[in-house]
PDB file of C-alpha atoms and ligand atoms in Angstrom:
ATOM      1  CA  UNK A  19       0.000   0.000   0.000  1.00 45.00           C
ATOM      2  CA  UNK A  20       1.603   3.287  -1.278  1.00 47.00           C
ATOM      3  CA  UNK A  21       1.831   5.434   2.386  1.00 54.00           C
ATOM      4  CA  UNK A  22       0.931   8.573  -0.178  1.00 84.00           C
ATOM      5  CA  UNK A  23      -3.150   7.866  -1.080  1.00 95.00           C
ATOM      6  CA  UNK A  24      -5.736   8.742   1.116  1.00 98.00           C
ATOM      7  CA  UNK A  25      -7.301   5.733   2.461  1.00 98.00           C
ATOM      8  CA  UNK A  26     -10.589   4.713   4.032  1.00 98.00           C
ATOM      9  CA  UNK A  27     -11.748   1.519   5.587  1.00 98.00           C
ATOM     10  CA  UNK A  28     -12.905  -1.648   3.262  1.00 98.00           C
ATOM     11  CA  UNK A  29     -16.310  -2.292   4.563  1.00 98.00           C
ATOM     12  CA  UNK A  30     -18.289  -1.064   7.429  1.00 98.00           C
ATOM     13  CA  UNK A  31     -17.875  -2.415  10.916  1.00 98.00           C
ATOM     14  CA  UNK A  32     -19.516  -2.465  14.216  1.00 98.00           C
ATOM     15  CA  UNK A  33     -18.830  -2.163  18.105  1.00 97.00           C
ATOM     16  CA  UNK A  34     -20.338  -1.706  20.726  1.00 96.00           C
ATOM     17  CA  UNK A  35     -20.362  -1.093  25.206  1.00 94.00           C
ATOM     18  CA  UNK A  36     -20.384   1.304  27.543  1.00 92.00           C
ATOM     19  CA  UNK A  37     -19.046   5.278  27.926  1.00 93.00           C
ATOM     20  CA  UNK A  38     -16.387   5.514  30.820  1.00 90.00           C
ATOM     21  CA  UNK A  39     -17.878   8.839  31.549  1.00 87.00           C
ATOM     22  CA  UNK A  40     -21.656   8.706  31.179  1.00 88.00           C
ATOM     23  CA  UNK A  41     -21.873   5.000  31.467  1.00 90.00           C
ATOM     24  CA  UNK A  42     -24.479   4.917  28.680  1.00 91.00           C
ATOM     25  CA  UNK A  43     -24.067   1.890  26.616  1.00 93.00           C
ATOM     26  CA  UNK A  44     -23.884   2.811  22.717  1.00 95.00           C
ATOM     27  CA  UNK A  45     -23.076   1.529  19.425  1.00 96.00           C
ATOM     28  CA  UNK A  46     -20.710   2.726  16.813  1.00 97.00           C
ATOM     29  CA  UNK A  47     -20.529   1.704  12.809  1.00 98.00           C
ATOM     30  CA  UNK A  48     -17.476   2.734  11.166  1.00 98.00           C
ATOM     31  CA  UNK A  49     -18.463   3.047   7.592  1.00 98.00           C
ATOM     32  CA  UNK A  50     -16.155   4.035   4.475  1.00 98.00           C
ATOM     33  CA  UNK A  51     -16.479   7.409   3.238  1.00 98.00           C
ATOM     34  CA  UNK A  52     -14.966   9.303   0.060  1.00 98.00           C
ATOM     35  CA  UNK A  53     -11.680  10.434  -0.297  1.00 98.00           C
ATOM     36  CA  UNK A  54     -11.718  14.944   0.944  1.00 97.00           C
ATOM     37  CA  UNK A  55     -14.147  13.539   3.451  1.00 98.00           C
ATOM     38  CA  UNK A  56     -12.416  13.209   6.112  1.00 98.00           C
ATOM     39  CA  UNK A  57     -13.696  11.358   9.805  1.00 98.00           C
ATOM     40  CA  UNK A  58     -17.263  12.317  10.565  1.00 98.00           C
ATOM     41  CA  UNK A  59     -19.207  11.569  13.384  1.00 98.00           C
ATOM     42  CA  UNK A  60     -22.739  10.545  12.585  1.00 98.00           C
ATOM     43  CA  UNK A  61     -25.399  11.424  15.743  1.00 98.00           C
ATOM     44  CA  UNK A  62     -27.598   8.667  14.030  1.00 97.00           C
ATOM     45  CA  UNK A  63     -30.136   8.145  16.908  1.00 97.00           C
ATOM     46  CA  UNK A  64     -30.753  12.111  16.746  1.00 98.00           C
ATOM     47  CA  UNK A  65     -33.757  13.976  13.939  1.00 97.00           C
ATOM     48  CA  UNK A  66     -31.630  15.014  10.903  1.00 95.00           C
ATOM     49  CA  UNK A  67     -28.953  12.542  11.847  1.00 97.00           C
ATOM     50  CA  UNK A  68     -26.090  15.547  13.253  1.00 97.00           C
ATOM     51  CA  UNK A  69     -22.583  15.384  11.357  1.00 98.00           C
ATOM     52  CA  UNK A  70     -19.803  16.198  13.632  1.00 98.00           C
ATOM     53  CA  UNK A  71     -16.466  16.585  11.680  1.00 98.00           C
ATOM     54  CA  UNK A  72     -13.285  15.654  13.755  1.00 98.00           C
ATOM     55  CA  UNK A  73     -11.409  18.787  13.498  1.00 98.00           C
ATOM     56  CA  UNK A  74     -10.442  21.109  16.156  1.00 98.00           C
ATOM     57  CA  UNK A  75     -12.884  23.955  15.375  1.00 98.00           C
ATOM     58  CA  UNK A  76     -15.764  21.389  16.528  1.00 98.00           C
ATOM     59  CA  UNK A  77     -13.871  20.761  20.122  1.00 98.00           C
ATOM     60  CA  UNK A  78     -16.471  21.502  23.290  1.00 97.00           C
ATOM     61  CA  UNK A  79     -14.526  19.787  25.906  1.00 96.00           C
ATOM     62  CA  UNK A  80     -11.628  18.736  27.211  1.00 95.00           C
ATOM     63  CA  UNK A  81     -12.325  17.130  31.072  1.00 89.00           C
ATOM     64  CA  UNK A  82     -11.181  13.753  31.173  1.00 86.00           C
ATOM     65  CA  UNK A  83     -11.288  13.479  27.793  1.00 94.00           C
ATOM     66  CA  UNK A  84     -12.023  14.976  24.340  1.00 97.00           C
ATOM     67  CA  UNK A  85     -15.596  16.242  23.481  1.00 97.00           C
ATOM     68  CA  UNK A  86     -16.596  17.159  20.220  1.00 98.00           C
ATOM     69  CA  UNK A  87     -20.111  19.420  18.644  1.00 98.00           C
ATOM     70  CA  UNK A  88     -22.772  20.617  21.133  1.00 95.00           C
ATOM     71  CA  UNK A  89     -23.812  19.131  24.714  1.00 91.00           C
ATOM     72  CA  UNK A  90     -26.476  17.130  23.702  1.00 91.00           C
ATOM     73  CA  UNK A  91     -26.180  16.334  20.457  1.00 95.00           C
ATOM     74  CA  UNK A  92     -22.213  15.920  20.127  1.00 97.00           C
ATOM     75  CA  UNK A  93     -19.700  13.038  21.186  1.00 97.00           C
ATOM     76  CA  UNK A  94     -17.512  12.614  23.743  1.00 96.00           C
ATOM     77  CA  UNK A  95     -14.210  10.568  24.653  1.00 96.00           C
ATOM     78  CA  UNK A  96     -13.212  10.170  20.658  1.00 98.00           C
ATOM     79  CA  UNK A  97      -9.487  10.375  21.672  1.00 98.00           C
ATOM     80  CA  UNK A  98      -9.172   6.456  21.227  1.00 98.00           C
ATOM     81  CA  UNK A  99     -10.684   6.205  18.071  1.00 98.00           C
ATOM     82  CA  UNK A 100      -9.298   8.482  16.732  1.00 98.00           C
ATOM     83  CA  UNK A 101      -5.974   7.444  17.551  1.00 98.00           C
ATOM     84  CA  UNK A 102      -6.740   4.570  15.934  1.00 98.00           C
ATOM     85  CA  UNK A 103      -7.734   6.237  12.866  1.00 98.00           C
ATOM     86  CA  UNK A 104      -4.802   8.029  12.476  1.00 98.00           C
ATOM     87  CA  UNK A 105      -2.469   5.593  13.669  1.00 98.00           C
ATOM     88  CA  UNK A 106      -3.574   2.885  10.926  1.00 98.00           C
ATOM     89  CA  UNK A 107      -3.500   6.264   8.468  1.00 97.00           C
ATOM     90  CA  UNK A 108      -7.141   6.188   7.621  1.00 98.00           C
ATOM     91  CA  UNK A 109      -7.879   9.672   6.043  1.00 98.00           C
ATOM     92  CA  UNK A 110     -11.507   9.527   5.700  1.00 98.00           C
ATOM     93  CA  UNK A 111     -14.574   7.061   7.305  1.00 98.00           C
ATOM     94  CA  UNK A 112     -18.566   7.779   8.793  1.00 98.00           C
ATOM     95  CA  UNK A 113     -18.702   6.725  12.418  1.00 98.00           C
ATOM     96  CA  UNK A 114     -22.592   6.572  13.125  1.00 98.00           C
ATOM     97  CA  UNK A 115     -22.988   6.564  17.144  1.00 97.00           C
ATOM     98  CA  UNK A 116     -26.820   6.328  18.448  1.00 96.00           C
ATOM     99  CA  UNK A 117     -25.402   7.571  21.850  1.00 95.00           C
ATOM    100  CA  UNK A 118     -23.418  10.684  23.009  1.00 95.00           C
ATOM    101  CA  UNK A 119     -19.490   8.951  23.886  1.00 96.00           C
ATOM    102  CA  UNK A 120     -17.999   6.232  22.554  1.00 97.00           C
ATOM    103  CA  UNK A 121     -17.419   2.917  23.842  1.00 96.00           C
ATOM    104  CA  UNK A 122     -15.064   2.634  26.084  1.00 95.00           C
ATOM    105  CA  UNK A 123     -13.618  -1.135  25.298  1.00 95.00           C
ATOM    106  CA  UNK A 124     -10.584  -1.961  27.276  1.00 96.00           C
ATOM    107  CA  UNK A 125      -9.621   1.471  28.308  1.00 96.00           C
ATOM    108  CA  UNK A 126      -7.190   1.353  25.066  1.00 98.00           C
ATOM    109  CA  UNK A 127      -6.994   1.854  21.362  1.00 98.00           C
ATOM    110  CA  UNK A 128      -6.487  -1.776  20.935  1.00 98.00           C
ATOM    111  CA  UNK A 129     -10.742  -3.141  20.173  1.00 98.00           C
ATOM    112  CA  UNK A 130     -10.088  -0.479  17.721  1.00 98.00           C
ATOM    113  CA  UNK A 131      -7.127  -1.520  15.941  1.00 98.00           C
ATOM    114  CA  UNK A 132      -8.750  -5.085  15.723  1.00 98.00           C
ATOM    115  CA  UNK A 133     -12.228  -2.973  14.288  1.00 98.00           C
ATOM    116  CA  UNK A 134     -10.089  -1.303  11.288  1.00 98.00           C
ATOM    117  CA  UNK A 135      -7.910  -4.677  10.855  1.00 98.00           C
ATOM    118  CA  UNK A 136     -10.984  -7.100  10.202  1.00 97.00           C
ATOM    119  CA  UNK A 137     -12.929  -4.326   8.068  1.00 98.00           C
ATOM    120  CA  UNK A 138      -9.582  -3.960   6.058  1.00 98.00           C
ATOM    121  CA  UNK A 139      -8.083  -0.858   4.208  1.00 97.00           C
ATOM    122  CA  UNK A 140      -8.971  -0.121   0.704  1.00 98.00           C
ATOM    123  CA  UNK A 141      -6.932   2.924  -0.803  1.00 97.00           C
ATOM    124  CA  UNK A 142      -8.243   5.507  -2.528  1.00 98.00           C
ATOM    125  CA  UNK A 143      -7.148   7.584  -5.543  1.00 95.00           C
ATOM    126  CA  UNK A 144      -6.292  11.132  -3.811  1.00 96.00           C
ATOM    127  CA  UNK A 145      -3.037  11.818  -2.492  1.00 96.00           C
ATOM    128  CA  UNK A 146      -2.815  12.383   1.343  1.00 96.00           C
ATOM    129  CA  UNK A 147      -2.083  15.685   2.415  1.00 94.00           C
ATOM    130  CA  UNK A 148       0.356  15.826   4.299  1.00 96.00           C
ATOM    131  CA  UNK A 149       0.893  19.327   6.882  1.00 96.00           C
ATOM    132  CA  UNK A 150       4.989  19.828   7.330  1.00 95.00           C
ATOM    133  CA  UNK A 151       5.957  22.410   9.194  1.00 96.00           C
ATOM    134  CA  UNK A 152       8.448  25.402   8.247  1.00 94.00           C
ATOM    135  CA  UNK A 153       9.219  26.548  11.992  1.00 96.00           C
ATOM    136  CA  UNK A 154       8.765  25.043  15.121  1.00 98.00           C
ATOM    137  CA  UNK A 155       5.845  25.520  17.151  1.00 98.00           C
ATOM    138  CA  UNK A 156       5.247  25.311  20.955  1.00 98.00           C
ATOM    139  CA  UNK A 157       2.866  25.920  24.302  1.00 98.00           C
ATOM    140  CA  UNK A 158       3.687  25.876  27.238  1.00 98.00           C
ATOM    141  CA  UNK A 159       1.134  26.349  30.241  1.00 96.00           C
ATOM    142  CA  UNK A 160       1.545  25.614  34.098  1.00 94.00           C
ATOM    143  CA  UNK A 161       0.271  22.115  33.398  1.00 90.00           C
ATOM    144  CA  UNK A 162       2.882  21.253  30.598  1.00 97.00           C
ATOM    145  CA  UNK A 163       4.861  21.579  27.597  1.00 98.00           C
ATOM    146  CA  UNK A 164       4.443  20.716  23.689  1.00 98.00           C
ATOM    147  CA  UNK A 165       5.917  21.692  20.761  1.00 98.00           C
ATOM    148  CA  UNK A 166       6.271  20.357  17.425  1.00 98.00           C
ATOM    149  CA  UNK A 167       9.400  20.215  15.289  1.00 98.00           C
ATOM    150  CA  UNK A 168      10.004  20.598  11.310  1.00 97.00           C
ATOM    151  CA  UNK A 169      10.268  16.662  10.979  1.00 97.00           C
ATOM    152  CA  UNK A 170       9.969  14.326   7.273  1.00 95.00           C
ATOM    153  CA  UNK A 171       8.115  11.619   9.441  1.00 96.00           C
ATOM    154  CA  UNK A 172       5.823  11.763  12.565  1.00 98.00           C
ATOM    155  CA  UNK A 173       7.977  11.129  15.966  1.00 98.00           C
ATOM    156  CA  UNK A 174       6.384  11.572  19.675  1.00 98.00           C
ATOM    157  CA  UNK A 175       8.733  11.899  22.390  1.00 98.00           C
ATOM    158  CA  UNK A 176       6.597  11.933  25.820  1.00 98.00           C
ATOM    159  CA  UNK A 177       7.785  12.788  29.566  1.00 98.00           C
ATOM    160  CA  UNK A 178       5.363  12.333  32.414  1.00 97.00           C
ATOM    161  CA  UNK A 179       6.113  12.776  35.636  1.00 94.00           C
ATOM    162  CA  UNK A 180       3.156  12.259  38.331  1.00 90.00           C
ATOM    163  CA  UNK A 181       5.335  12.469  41.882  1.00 87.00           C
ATOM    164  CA  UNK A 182       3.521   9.724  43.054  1.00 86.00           C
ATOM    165  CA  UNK A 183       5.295   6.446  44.959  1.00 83.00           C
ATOM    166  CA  UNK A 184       3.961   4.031  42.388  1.00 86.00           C
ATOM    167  CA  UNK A 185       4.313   5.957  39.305  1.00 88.00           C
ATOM    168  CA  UNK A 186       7.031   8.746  38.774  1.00 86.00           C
ATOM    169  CA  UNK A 187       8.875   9.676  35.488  1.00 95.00           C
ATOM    170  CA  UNK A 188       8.171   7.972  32.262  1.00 97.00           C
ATOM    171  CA  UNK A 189       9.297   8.610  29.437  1.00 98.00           C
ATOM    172  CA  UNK A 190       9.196   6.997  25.353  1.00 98.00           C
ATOM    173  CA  UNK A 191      10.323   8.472  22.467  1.00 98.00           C
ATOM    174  CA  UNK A 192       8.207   6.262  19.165  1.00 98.00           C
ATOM    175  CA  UNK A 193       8.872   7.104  15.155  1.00 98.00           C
ATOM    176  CA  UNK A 194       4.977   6.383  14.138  1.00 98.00           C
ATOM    177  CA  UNK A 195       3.906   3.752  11.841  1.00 97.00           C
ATOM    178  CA  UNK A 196       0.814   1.356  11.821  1.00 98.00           C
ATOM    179  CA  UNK A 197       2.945  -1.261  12.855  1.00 98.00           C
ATOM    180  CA  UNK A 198       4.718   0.738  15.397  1.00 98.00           C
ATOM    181  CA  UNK A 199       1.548   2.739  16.452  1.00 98.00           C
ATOM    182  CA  UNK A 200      -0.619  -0.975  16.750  1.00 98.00           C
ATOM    183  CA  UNK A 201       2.397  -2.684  18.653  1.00 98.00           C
ATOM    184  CA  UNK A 202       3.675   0.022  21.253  1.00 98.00           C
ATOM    185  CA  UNK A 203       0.778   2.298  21.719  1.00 98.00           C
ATOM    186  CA  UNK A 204      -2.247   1.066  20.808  1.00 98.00           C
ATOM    187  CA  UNK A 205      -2.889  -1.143  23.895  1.00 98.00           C
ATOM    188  CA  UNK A 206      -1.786   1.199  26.281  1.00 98.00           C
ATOM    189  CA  UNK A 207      -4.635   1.597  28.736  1.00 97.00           C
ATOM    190  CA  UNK A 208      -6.500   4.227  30.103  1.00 95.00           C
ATOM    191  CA  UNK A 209      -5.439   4.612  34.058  1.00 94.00           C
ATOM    192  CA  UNK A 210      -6.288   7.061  36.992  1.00 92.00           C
ATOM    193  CA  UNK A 211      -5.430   7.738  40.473  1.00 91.00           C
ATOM    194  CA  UNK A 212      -7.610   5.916  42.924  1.00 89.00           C
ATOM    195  CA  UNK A 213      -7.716   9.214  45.517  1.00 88.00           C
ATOM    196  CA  UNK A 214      -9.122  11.268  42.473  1.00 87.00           C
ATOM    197  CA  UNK A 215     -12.046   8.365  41.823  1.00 85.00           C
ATOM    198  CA  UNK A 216     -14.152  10.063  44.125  1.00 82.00           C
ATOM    199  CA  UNK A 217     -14.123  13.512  43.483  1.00 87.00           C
ATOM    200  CA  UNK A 218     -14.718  12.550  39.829  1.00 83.00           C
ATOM    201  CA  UNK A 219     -17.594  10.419  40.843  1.00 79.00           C
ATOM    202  CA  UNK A 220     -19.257  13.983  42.123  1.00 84.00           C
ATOM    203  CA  UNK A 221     -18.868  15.704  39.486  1.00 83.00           C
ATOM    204  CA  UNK A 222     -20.958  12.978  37.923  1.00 79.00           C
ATOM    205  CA  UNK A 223     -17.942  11.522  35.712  1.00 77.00           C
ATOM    206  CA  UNK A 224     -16.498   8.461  35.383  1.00 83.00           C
ATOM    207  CA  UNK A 225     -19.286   6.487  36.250  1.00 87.00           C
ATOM    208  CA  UNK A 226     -18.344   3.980  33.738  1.00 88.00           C
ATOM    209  CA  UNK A 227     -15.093   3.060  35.181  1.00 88.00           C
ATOM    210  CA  UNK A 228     -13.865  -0.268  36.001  1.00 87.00           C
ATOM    211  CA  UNK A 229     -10.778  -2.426  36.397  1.00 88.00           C
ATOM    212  CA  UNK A 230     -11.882  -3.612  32.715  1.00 90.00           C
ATOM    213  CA  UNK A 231     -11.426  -0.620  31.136  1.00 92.00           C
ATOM    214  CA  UNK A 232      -9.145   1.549  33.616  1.00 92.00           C
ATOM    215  CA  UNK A 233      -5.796   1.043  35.345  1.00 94.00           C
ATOM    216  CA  UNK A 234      -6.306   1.983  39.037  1.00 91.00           C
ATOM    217  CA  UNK A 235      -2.700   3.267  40.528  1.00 92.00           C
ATOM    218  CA  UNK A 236      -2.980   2.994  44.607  1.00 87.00           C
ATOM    219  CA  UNK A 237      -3.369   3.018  47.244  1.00 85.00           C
ATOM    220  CA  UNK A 238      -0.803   0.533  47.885  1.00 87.00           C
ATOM    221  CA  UNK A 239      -0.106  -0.997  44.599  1.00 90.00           C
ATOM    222  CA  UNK A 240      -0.637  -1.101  40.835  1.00 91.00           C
ATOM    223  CA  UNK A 241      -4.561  -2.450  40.338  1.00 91.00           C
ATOM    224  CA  UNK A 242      -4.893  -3.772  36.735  1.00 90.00           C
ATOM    225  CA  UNK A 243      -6.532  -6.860  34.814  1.00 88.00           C
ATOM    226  CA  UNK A 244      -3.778  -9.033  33.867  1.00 90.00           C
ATOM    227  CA  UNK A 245      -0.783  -6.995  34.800  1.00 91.00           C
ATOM    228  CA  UNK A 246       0.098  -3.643  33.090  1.00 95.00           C
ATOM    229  CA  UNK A 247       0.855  -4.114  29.439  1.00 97.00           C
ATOM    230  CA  UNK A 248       4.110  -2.524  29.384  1.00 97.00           C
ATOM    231  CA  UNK A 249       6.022  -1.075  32.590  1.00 94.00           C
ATOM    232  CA  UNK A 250       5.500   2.073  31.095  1.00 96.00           C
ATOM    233  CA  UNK A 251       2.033   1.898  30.261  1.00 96.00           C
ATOM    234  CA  UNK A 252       0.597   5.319  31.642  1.00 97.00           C
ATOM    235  CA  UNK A 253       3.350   7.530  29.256  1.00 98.00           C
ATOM    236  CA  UNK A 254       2.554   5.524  26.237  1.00 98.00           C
ATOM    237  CA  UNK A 255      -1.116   5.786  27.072  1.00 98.00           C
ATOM    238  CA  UNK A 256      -0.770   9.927  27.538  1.00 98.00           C
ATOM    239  CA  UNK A 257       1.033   9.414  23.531  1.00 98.00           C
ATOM    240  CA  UNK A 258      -1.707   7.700  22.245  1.00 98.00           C
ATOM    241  CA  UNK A 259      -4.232  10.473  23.646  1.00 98.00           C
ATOM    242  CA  UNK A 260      -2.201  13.244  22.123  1.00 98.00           C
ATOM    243  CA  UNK A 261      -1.871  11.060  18.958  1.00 98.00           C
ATOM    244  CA  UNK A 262      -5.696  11.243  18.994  1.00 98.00           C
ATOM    245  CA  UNK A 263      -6.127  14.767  19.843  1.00 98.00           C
ATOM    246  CA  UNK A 264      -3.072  15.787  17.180  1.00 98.00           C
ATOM    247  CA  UNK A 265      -5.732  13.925  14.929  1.00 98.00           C
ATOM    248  CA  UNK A 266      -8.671  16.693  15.293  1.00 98.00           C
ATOM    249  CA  UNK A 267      -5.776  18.827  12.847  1.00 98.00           C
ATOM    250  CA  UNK A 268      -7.862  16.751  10.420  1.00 97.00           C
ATOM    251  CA  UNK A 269      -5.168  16.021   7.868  1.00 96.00           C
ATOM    252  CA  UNK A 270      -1.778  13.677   8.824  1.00 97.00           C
ATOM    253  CA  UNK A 271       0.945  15.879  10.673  1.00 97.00           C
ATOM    254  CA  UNK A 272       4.609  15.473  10.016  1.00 97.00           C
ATOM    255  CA  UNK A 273       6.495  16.891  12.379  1.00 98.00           C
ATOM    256  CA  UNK A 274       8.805  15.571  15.618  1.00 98.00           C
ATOM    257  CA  UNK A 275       6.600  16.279  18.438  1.00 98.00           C
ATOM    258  CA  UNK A 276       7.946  16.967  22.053  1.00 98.00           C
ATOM    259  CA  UNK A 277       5.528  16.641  25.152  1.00 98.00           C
ATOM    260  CA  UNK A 278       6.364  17.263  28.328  1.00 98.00           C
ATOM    261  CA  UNK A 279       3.307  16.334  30.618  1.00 97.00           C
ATOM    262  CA  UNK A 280       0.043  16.015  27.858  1.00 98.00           C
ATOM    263  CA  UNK A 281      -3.334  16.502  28.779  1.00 97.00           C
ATOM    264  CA  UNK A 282      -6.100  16.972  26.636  1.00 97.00           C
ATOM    265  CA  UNK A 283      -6.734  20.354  27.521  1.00 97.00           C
ATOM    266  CA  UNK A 284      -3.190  21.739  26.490  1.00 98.00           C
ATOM    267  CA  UNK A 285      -3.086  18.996  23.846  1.00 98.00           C
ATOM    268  CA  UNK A 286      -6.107  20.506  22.289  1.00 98.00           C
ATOM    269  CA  UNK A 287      -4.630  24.261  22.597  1.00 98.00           C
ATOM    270  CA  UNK A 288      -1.171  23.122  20.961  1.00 98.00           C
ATOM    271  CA  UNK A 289      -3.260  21.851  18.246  1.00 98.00           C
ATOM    272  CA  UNK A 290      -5.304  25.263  17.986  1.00 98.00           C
ATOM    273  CA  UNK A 291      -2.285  26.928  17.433  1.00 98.00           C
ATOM    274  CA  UNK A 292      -0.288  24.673  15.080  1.00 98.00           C
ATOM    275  CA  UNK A 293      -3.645  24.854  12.829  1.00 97.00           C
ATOM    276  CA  UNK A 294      -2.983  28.691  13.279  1.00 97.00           C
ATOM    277  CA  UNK A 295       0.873  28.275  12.353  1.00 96.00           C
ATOM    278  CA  UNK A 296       0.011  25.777   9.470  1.00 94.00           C
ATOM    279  CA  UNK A 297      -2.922  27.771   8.210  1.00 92.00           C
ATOM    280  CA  UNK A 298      -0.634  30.682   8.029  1.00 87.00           C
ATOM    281  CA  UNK A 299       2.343  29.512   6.584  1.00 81.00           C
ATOM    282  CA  UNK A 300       0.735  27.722   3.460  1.00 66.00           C
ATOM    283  CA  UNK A 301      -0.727  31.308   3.241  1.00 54.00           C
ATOM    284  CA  UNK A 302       2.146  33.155   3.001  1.00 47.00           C
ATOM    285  CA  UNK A 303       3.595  30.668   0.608  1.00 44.00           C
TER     286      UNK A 303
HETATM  287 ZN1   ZN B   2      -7.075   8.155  26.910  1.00 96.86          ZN
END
């Protein structure tokens, strides 16, 4: 498969289980879509059907997770998907929901991956385009630090650092492929802090968390099903989120990106402003 066509997936496919957030159970169908198109989401179980594009401009929320089109009648959590997406380089697909946040699966991008693989990838006949940057571009806020680097490829280099007994410094520095992105950051899993489980349980969030779709660091010990997936798990899952969120720039970035403590919040205004920088420097050109 040339790495320069646009590509969608082969055939439509289905999955479906609860929100980690709302809890609500809903169903997703990833269908192919034309090449320009881009990734849509579909409110399907809303009148006239609401089309949410996956692009920055449509961003409503970044708590615990990204939130795209209007409370309501939007999506929420599409970080994982679209990770996914991007990370297996498909440029354009329809994902129908007929509930407001995507399924949660294992906490990873992983039922994902596996969603894409068995629908297959069928090329299409207009070039990807590509954004390369001319300069490089950074944020840096009281919560952390990204900026993204004039680069021929697409390279994430992620530091976290959380001060806590059981989980300091991590760090992982990944040149992106599908194989690479499907092997080393795809099954990274979602995890949290067990002493912030409550107040997030008041604010009426995470009410569809569990040990089968969260890791759960403390008190005490590490509380996972079957063992972490890598030692590092929690910095390659905080590269897989950014992956996602770098995603909502709606075409493929290359670029050598350096973060230094993600979250979605700054990950979503790094990727307001390297629209901004990209936008302005094709321009000018
Ligand atoms: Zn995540």
């Amino acid at each position: 498969m040339s790495p320069a066509s646009q590509n969608t997936i082969a055939r439509p496919v289905r999955f479906r289980g609860p929100g980690v957030h709302t809890g609500i159970a809903a169903g997703l169908k990833i269908a192919p879509a034309e090449a320009e198109r881009g990734i849509v989401f579909v409110r399907a179980d809303l009148p006239d059907r609401p089309e949410i594009p996956a692009v920055v401009d449509r961003v409503s929320g970044t708590s615990r997770g990204t939130s795209l089109g209007p409370e309501g009648a939007g999506v929420k959590t599409v970080e994982h998907l679209l990770a996914a997406l991007s990370g297996l380089e498909i440029d354009n697909a329809v994902i129908g929901m007929d509930g407001p946040e995507l399924p949660m699966g294992d906490g990873s991008a992983r039922p994902f991956v596996e969603l894409i693989r068995e629908a297959g990838i069928r090329r299409l006949a207009s070039p990807r385009r590509f954004r390369r940057l001319g300069r490089p571009v950074a944020l840096e806020t009281p919560d952390g630090l990204i900026a993204a680097l004039p680069a021929g490829r697409l390279r994430i280099a992620c530091a976290v650092a959380f001060g806590d007994p059981l989980l300091d410094a991590q760090y992982r520095d990944l040149t992106l492929d599908p194989e690479v992105f499907a092997r080393e950051l795809a099954p990274a899993r979602t995890f949290g802090f067990y002493r912030e489980a409550l107040p997030l349980f008041r604010q009426g969030l995470i009410k569809g968390t569990s040990l089968d779709n969260t890791v759960v660091i403390g008190p005490g010990a590490v509380y996972s099903r079957g063992g972490l997936r890598f030692p590092d798990e929690c910095v390659r899952h905080k590269m897989l989120d950014l992956l996602g969120d770098l995603a909502l720039l709606g075409s493929p970035l290359r670029a050598t990106v350096v973060a230094i403590k993600p979250g979605h919040r700054l990950n979503i205004d790094f990727v307001r402003k390297l629209k901004e920088a990209l936008d302005g420097s094709e321009q000018s050109n």
